[in-house]
Amino acid sequence: MLHNVITRFHLFQKINCLPLIAYLLIAATSVYAQQSPPPTSAQPKSLSPPESLSAAEFAKLSREMSEDGGYFLSDNFTSNETSYLHIVDKLKQMGASGGAYIGVGPEQNFTYIAKIRPRIAFLIDIRRQAVIQHLMYKAIFHLSPTRTEFLSRLMSKPLPSDKPTEAEKDKPVAPKLTMPKADAPIEELLAFFNKIQATDAAYTANLAEIIKTIETEFQFSLSKDDKASLEYVYKNFRSEGVDIAFRLDGGGGWGNYFPSMRELIVQTDLNGKQGNFLAVVDDYNFVRDMHRKNLIIPIVGDFGGAKALVAIGDYLRKTGLTVTAYYLSNVEQYLFDGSSFEAFAKNVKRLPLTDKSLFIRAVFNMRFSHPAAVPGHISTTLMQLMTGFVKDFDAGKYRNYGDVIFNDYISAQKP
């Protein structure tokens, strides 16, 4: 945390040896100096909320805010929360818009960013692989003006060309697939890609282009391990496409319990309306624009760590922004297991909040029976005012994870 430095003047002369007017001038100068200290290296000048960041600024923020990577027991290739859209209307009702967004995990963040329309977003995850995956997504967004191109690159499924290949010349060929329109329904896009096979050539070319974009355009250096991690993630998307799913290390006994990315993309809110960032053209365009302005910044960090969240809070205060929403998924469950919940709560207290700042949580129904659960979903999405969380923490109300998810929650169904 940055601390204000107060410049003080010391009077070494005896007051009774100075003329009265000189004393008054010195006293006035001392008071003014205490109220308005000049900028020093310990007190950097405040900045305005950025309209965009340069690639160098983006890479520097990601690098300098990050902590050492840690372990988590899954490959979060995609989200696993089927209820994630249930709170969209409630977010609007509660005025969750603008400001800063903080989130954890993979692509679900893009949907929340699209709905909240923040000025800046920080995606924080304890696994460095998650940051590498977000850099992969960022590169694909940069290279893909449309949703069709995005899905093509993500799955290494090349789009059909109007021009015949050398092998096709002077030979009868089957009719080419018709490209979906820019505003085609998401089901049409998914059906279109069902008819296209991923290819090794597309995978190899796309991977090279993604690495080049990350290192050249984003000025983000990738180590040998980073490149191996990127290849691992991208190869799984090439192999499984939108049938890819959240995967526990060793299976965890859950088998195929978790939803595929395809199932998540077509999910609806409680009114039956689709809302995934790939289902709505304007949402896709907003997220892409945020990425092109370098305003979605991935960070390696522990919620209970000493650096990442503190650095985010310092940056937001410096730029005059407050937290609008903080998507936690179910990380707090593991913070209690690892005895770092208290450190996390203290980090939250250091974030710049308003009386509208919101937590967004996921509760998994196979482990907890929550009164707000919606039948047919493996998760329940809840919210809580962050100032209420701080108040309850200070009052000693959080003895275990159950206290967090069952007390003082806001559900999609509540009026």
XYZ file of C-alpha atoms in Angstrom:
415
model
C 0.000 0.000 0.000
C 1.213 3.443 -0.837
C 1.444 5.822 2.084
C 1.206 9.621 1.919
C 4.391 11.314 2.892
C 3.853 14.472 4.940
C 6.621 17.071 4.649
C 7.258 18.826 7.878
C 9.217 21.996 8.540
C 11.253 22.240 11.724
C 11.922 25.589 13.345
C 15.337 25.646 14.876
C 15.238 29.272 15.951
C 13.604 30.243 19.219
C 10.219 31.796 18.571
C 10.855 34.777 20.871
C 13.880 35.729 18.746
C 11.789 36.179 15.549
C 9.670 39.100 14.620
C 5.971 38.319 14.919
C 5.303 38.685 11.209
C 8.142 36.287 10.323
C 6.774 33.758 12.790
C 3.307 33.973 11.253
C 4.722 33.521 7.735
C 6.716 30.471 8.794
C 3.721 28.990 10.595
C 1.479 29.539 7.569
C 4.063 27.959 5.299
C 4.318 24.959 7.616
C 0.534 24.431 7.636
C 0.339 24.740 3.859
C 3.171 22.244 3.431
C 1.377 19.730 5.666
C -1.829 20.081 3.650
C -0.292 20.004 0.154
C 2.964 18.021 0.071
C 4.894 18.223 -3.179
C 5.130 15.033 -5.250
C 8.047 12.812 -4.290
C 9.303 9.437 -5.420
C 7.386 7.911 -2.499
C 4.169 9.673 -3.556
C 3.571 9.160 -7.273
C 1.201 11.471 -9.072
C -2.321 10.093 -9.497
C -3.343 8.962 -12.960
C -6.671 9.100 -14.736
C -8.505 5.863 -15.573
C -6.786 4.597 -18.726
C -8.651 4.619 -22.038
C -6.089 2.082 -23.232
C -2.666 0.737 -22.304
C 0.374 0.285 -24.483
C 1.698 -3.233 -24.955
C 4.668 -2.338 -22.765
C 2.387 -1.094 -19.970
C 0.209 -4.209 -20.251
C 3.180 -6.573 -20.023
C 4.716 -4.595 -17.163
C 1.516 -4.619 -15.100
C 1.042 -8.351 -15.619
C 4.656 -9.091 -14.757
C 5.061 -6.761 -11.766
C 1.711 -7.555 -10.136
C 2.197 -11.322 -10.425
C 3.325 -13.672 -7.686
C 5.022 -17.037 -8.028
C 2.714 -19.634 -9.548
C 1.064 -22.281 -7.397
C -0.770 -25.571 -7.825
C -4.478 -26.212 -8.248
C -6.066 -29.605 -8.703
C -7.589 -29.110 -12.145
C -7.167 -28.062 -15.745
C -9.569 -25.145 -16.018
C -9.750 -25.255 -19.801
C -13.274 -23.898 -19.476
C -15.742 -22.965 -16.773
C -17.915 -25.588 -15.100
C -20.717 -23.396 -13.727
C -24.015 -23.937 -15.551
C -25.777 -21.222 -13.504
C -23.394 -18.407 -14.429
C -25.999 -16.408 -16.388
C -28.696 -16.533 -13.711
C -27.520 -13.329 -12.048
C -27.253 -11.176 -15.196
C -30.549 -9.357 -14.601
C -29.732 -8.938 -10.920
C -26.397 -7.344 -11.821
C -28.254 -4.760 -13.893
C -30.796 -4.140 -11.133
C -27.990 -3.493 -8.668
C -26.214 -1.048 -10.951
C -23.107 -3.155 -11.553
C -21.523 -1.203 -14.385
C -18.207 0.470 -15.190
C -15.382 0.676 -12.684
C -13.023 -2.259 -12.298
C -13.680 -5.968 -12.631
C -11.640 -8.705 -10.934
C -12.139 -12.371 -11.757
C -10.679 -15.841 -11.537
C -10.630 -18.795 -13.911
C -11.154 -19.026 -17.682
C -13.663 -17.710 -20.239
C -16.647 -17.131 -17.918
C -14.961 -13.825 -17.092
C -15.531 -12.631 -20.651
C -19.286 -12.948 -20.239
C -19.283 -11.012 -16.961
C -17.023 -8.366 -18.489
C -19.419 -8.052 -21.427
C -22.394 -7.578 -19.099
C -20.728 -5.203 -16.622
C -18.736 -3.175 -19.204
C -15.909 -2.194 -16.813
C -13.180 0.351 -17.544
C -10.484 -2.216 -16.744
C -10.334 -5.895 -15.740
C -7.809 -8.000 -13.847
C -7.923 -11.797 -14.124
C -6.064 -13.377 -11.228
C -5.307 -17.077 -10.863
C -2.831 -19.044 -8.760
C -1.848 -21.182 -11.765
C 0.520 -19.664 -14.300
C -1.081 -21.913 -16.912
C -4.291 -19.897 -16.474
C -2.422 -16.705 -17.345
C -0.868 -18.388 -20.403
C -4.343 -19.541 -21.468
C -5.654 -15.981 -21.149
C -2.762 -14.756 -23.298
C -3.803 -17.381 -25.844
C -7.368 -16.057 -25.729
C -6.112 -12.486 -26.027
C -4.114 -13.341 -29.142
C -7.098 -15.112 -30.704
C -9.328 -12.103 -29.971
C -6.760 -9.777 -31.563
C -6.549 -11.919 -34.681
C -10.297 -12.562 -35.017
C -12.655 -9.700 -35.969
C -15.646 -12.071 -35.894
C -16.951 -14.866 -33.704
C -16.583 -17.263 -36.619
C -12.882 -16.493 -36.934
C -12.475 -16.759 -33.159
C -13.940 -20.264 -33.047
C -11.973 -21.266 -36.135
C -8.663 -20.317 -34.510
C -9.596 -21.645 -31.073
C -10.368 -25.121 -32.433
C -7.817 -25.208 -35.311
C -10.695 -25.693 -37.766
C -9.828 -23.818 -40.983
C -12.590 -21.841 -42.639
C -13.559 -22.869 -46.177
C -12.044 -20.823 -48.984
C -13.915 -19.595 -52.047
C -10.866 -20.403 -54.158
C -10.239 -24.044 -55.152
C -7.054 -25.661 -53.934
C -4.540 -27.137 -56.388
C -5.928 -30.610 -55.680
C -9.457 -29.426 -56.443
C -8.705 -27.795 -59.762
C -10.272 -29.562 -62.804
C -12.014 -32.026 -60.463
C -15.633 -32.177 -59.337
C -15.890 -31.261 -55.679
C -18.664 -31.148 -53.148
C -20.352 -27.766 -52.580
C -18.471 -25.495 -50.200
C -19.943 -24.806 -46.797
C -21.758 -21.502 -46.560
C -20.163 -19.180 -44.045
C -22.547 -18.038 -41.292
C -23.568 -14.386 -41.297
C -21.900 -12.079 -38.796
C -25.008 -12.008 -36.599
C -25.886 -15.694 -36.966
C -27.345 -17.406 -33.870
C -24.745 -19.243 -31.825
C -26.406 -22.607 -32.576
C -25.816 -21.964 -36.282
C -22.148 -21.227 -35.644
C -21.710 -24.395 -33.615
C -23.523 -26.491 -36.252
C -21.280 -24.982 -38.925
C -18.125 -26.013 -37.078
C -19.513 -29.496 -36.471
C -19.025 -30.022 -40.212
C -15.370 -28.916 -40.202
C -12.453 -31.037 -39.057
C -9.491 -29.651 -37.142
C -6.246 -30.023 -39.054
C -2.615 -30.332 -38.065
C -1.707 -27.626 -40.574
C -4.137 -25.141 -39.056
C -2.990 -26.045 -35.537
C 0.701 -25.574 -36.365
C 0.178 -22.291 -38.223
C -2.171 -20.863 -35.593
C 0.088 -21.807 -32.690
C 3.047 -20.082 -34.345
C 0.919 -16.984 -34.992
C -0.363 -16.935 -31.406
C 3.160 -17.166 -29.966
C 4.372 -14.425 -32.296
C 1.449 -12.182 -31.344
C 2.057 -12.673 -27.613
C 5.779 -12.025 -27.807
C 5.808 -9.302 -30.468
C 2.519 -7.416 -30.232
C 1.946 -7.865 -26.497
C 5.671 -7.637 -25.629
C 5.170 -10.548 -23.228
C 8.181 -12.852 -23.105
C 7.384 -16.562 -22.970
C 9.805 -18.945 -21.331
C 10.350 -22.493 -22.556
C 7.918 -23.700 -19.877
C 5.371 -21.050 -20.878
C 5.466 -22.220 -24.483
C 5.062 -25.832 -23.399
C 2.059 -24.805 -21.279
C 0.551 -22.862 -24.186
C 1.018 -25.814 -26.521
C -0.609 -28.128 -23.963
C -3.694 -25.917 -23.654
C -4.010 -25.214 -27.371
C -3.562 -28.882 -28.297
C -6.469 -29.818 -26.036
C -8.709 -27.290 -27.788
C -7.548 -28.695 -31.129
C -8.385 -32.237 -30.000
C -11.691 -31.590 -28.256
C -13.035 -28.355 -29.743
C -16.050 -26.975 -27.894
C -16.603 -30.390 -26.319
C -13.685 -29.572 -24.023
C -14.552 -29.430 -20.321
C -13.181 -28.694 -16.865
C -10.980 -31.587 -15.793
C -9.826 -32.622 -12.339
C -6.358 -34.066 -11.905
C -6.754 -37.821 -11.807
C -10.441 -37.570 -12.659
C -11.491 -37.071 -9.040
C -14.259 -39.647 -9.436
C -16.481 -37.176 -11.267
C -16.072 -38.688 -14.734
C -18.035 -36.697 -17.325
C -19.990 -34.810 -14.700
C -18.839 -31.356 -15.761
C -20.463 -29.496 -18.676
C -18.683 -28.994 -21.982
C -17.856 -25.579 -23.363
C -20.569 -26.193 -25.956
C -23.165 -26.636 -23.206
C -21.966 -23.518 -21.410
C -22.065 -21.376 -24.565
C -25.774 -22.102 -25.147
C -26.849 -21.684 -21.505
C -29.581 -19.156 -20.758
C -30.534 -16.872 -17.906
C -33.614 -17.471 -15.776
C -35.779 -15.881 -18.487
C -34.528 -18.253 -21.174
C -32.292 -15.641 -22.821
C -28.817 -16.554 -24.058
C -25.982 -14.389 -22.800
C -22.596 -16.005 -23.354
C -20.028 -13.617 -24.813
C -19.992 -15.756 -27.990
C -23.782 -15.772 -28.269
C -24.154 -11.984 -28.540
C -22.277 -10.088 -31.261
C -22.097 -6.818 -29.290
C -20.720 -8.660 -26.272
C -18.027 -10.332 -28.353
C -17.080 -6.995 -29.891
C -16.875 -5.303 -26.482
C -14.573 -7.969 -25.031
C -12.433 -7.933 -28.167
C -12.140 -4.150 -27.962
C -11.094 -4.383 -24.303
C -8.391 -6.872 -25.292
C -7.205 -4.698 -28.179
C -6.890 -1.783 -25.750
C -4.880 -4.050 -23.399
C -7.393 -3.472 -20.590
C -7.887 -7.130 -19.603
C -4.769 -7.992 -17.626
C -4.004 -11.570 -16.495
C -2.035 -11.942 -13.275
C -0.572 -14.914 -11.434
C -1.700 -14.539 -7.862
C -3.061 -16.118 -4.702
C -6.211 -14.516 -3.240
C -4.523 -14.793 0.144
C -1.097 -13.774 -1.130
C 0.905 -10.734 -0.160
C 1.280 -9.115 -3.569
C -1.241 -9.492 -6.409
C -4.495 -8.208 -4.856
C -2.602 -5.504 -2.970
C -1.034 -4.322 -6.233
C -4.421 -4.283 -7.963
C -5.856 -2.182 -5.133
C -2.953 0.277 -5.289
C -3.325 0.639 -9.063
C -7.084 1.228 -8.853
C -6.718 3.891 -6.183
C -4.015 5.592 -8.222
C -6.272 5.702 -11.274
C -9.396 6.724 -9.358
C -11.290 3.475 -9.963
C -13.265 1.309 -7.569
C -14.186 -2.368 -7.721
C -17.564 -2.969 -9.351
C -17.522 -6.770 -9.272
C -15.169 -9.498 -8.099
C -15.919 -12.976 -9.433
C -14.595 -15.545 -6.934
C -16.058 -18.809 -8.234
C -15.681 -21.155 -5.211
C -12.076 -20.239 -4.365
C -12.982 -19.330 -0.781
C -13.693 -23.007 -0.126
C -10.027 -23.760 -0.792
C -8.857 -20.718 1.150
C -10.498 -22.171 4.253
C -8.957 -25.566 3.507
C -5.545 -23.918 3.197
C -5.980 -21.610 6.203
C -5.523 -18.444 4.117
C -9.083 -17.084 4.248
C -8.150 -14.463 6.828
C -5.327 -13.179 4.623
C -7.751 -12.993 1.693
C -10.295 -11.024 3.730
C -7.603 -8.562 4.761
C -6.641 -8.160 1.092
C -10.279 -7.406 0.257
C -10.294 -4.673 2.900
C -7.432 -2.994 1.021
C -9.361 -2.787 -2.262
C -11.145 0.490 -3.119
C -14.831 -0.344 -2.647
C -18.186 1.412 -2.821
C -21.485 0.468 -1.211
C -22.386 -1.216 -4.550
C -19.253 -3.350 -5.003
C -20.248 -7.002 -5.445
C -18.793 -10.453 -4.974
C -19.976 -13.110 -7.445
C -19.712 -16.659 -6.082
C -20.387 -20.188 -7.296
C -21.605 -22.950 -4.991
C -21.486 -26.515 -6.286
C -24.663 -28.440 -5.628
C -23.022 -31.869 -5.456
C -21.351 -30.762 -2.211
C -23.724 -28.159 -0.753
C -27.511 -28.002 -0.731
C -28.228 -24.299 -1.089
C -31.743 -22.823 -0.794
C -31.101 -20.667 -3.880
C -30.233 -23.669 -6.089
C -32.052 -23.923 -9.420
C -33.089 -27.481 -10.356
C -31.142 -29.005 -13.216
C -27.918 -27.085 -12.550
C -24.710 -28.299 -10.956
C -23.936 -24.847 -9.570
C -25.673 -21.968 -7.839
C -24.494 -18.434 -8.528
C -24.752 -15.957 -5.652
C -23.702 -12.401 -4.914
C -22.834 -10.400 -1.828
C -22.081 -6.746 -1.180
C -18.357 -6.546 -0.523
C -18.792 -3.956 2.237
C -21.137 -6.394 3.963
C -18.483 -9.088 3.680
C -15.910 -6.808 5.310
C -18.322 -5.906 8.105
C -19.172 -9.554 8.785
C -15.503 -10.561 8.699
C -14.632 -7.864 11.241
C -17.490 -9.127 13.412
C -16.011 -12.664 13.388
C -18.936 -14.241 11.530
C -16.889 -16.371 9.120
C -15.807 -19.492 10.959
C -16.070 -21.804 7.953
C -17.027 -21.862 4.275
C -20.665 -22.547 5.107
C -20.879 -19.202 6.916
C -19.723 -17.484 3.726
C -22.197 -19.064 1.317
C -25.289 -19.315 3.531
C -25.223 -15.938 5.295
C -26.002 -12.529 3.796
C -26.187 -13.767 0.201
C -28.014 -12.234 -2.759
C -29.557 -14.740 -5.160
C -30.984 -14.303 -8.637
C -34.480 -15.097 -7.328
C -34.521 -12.617 -4.458
C -36.553 -9.425 -5.187
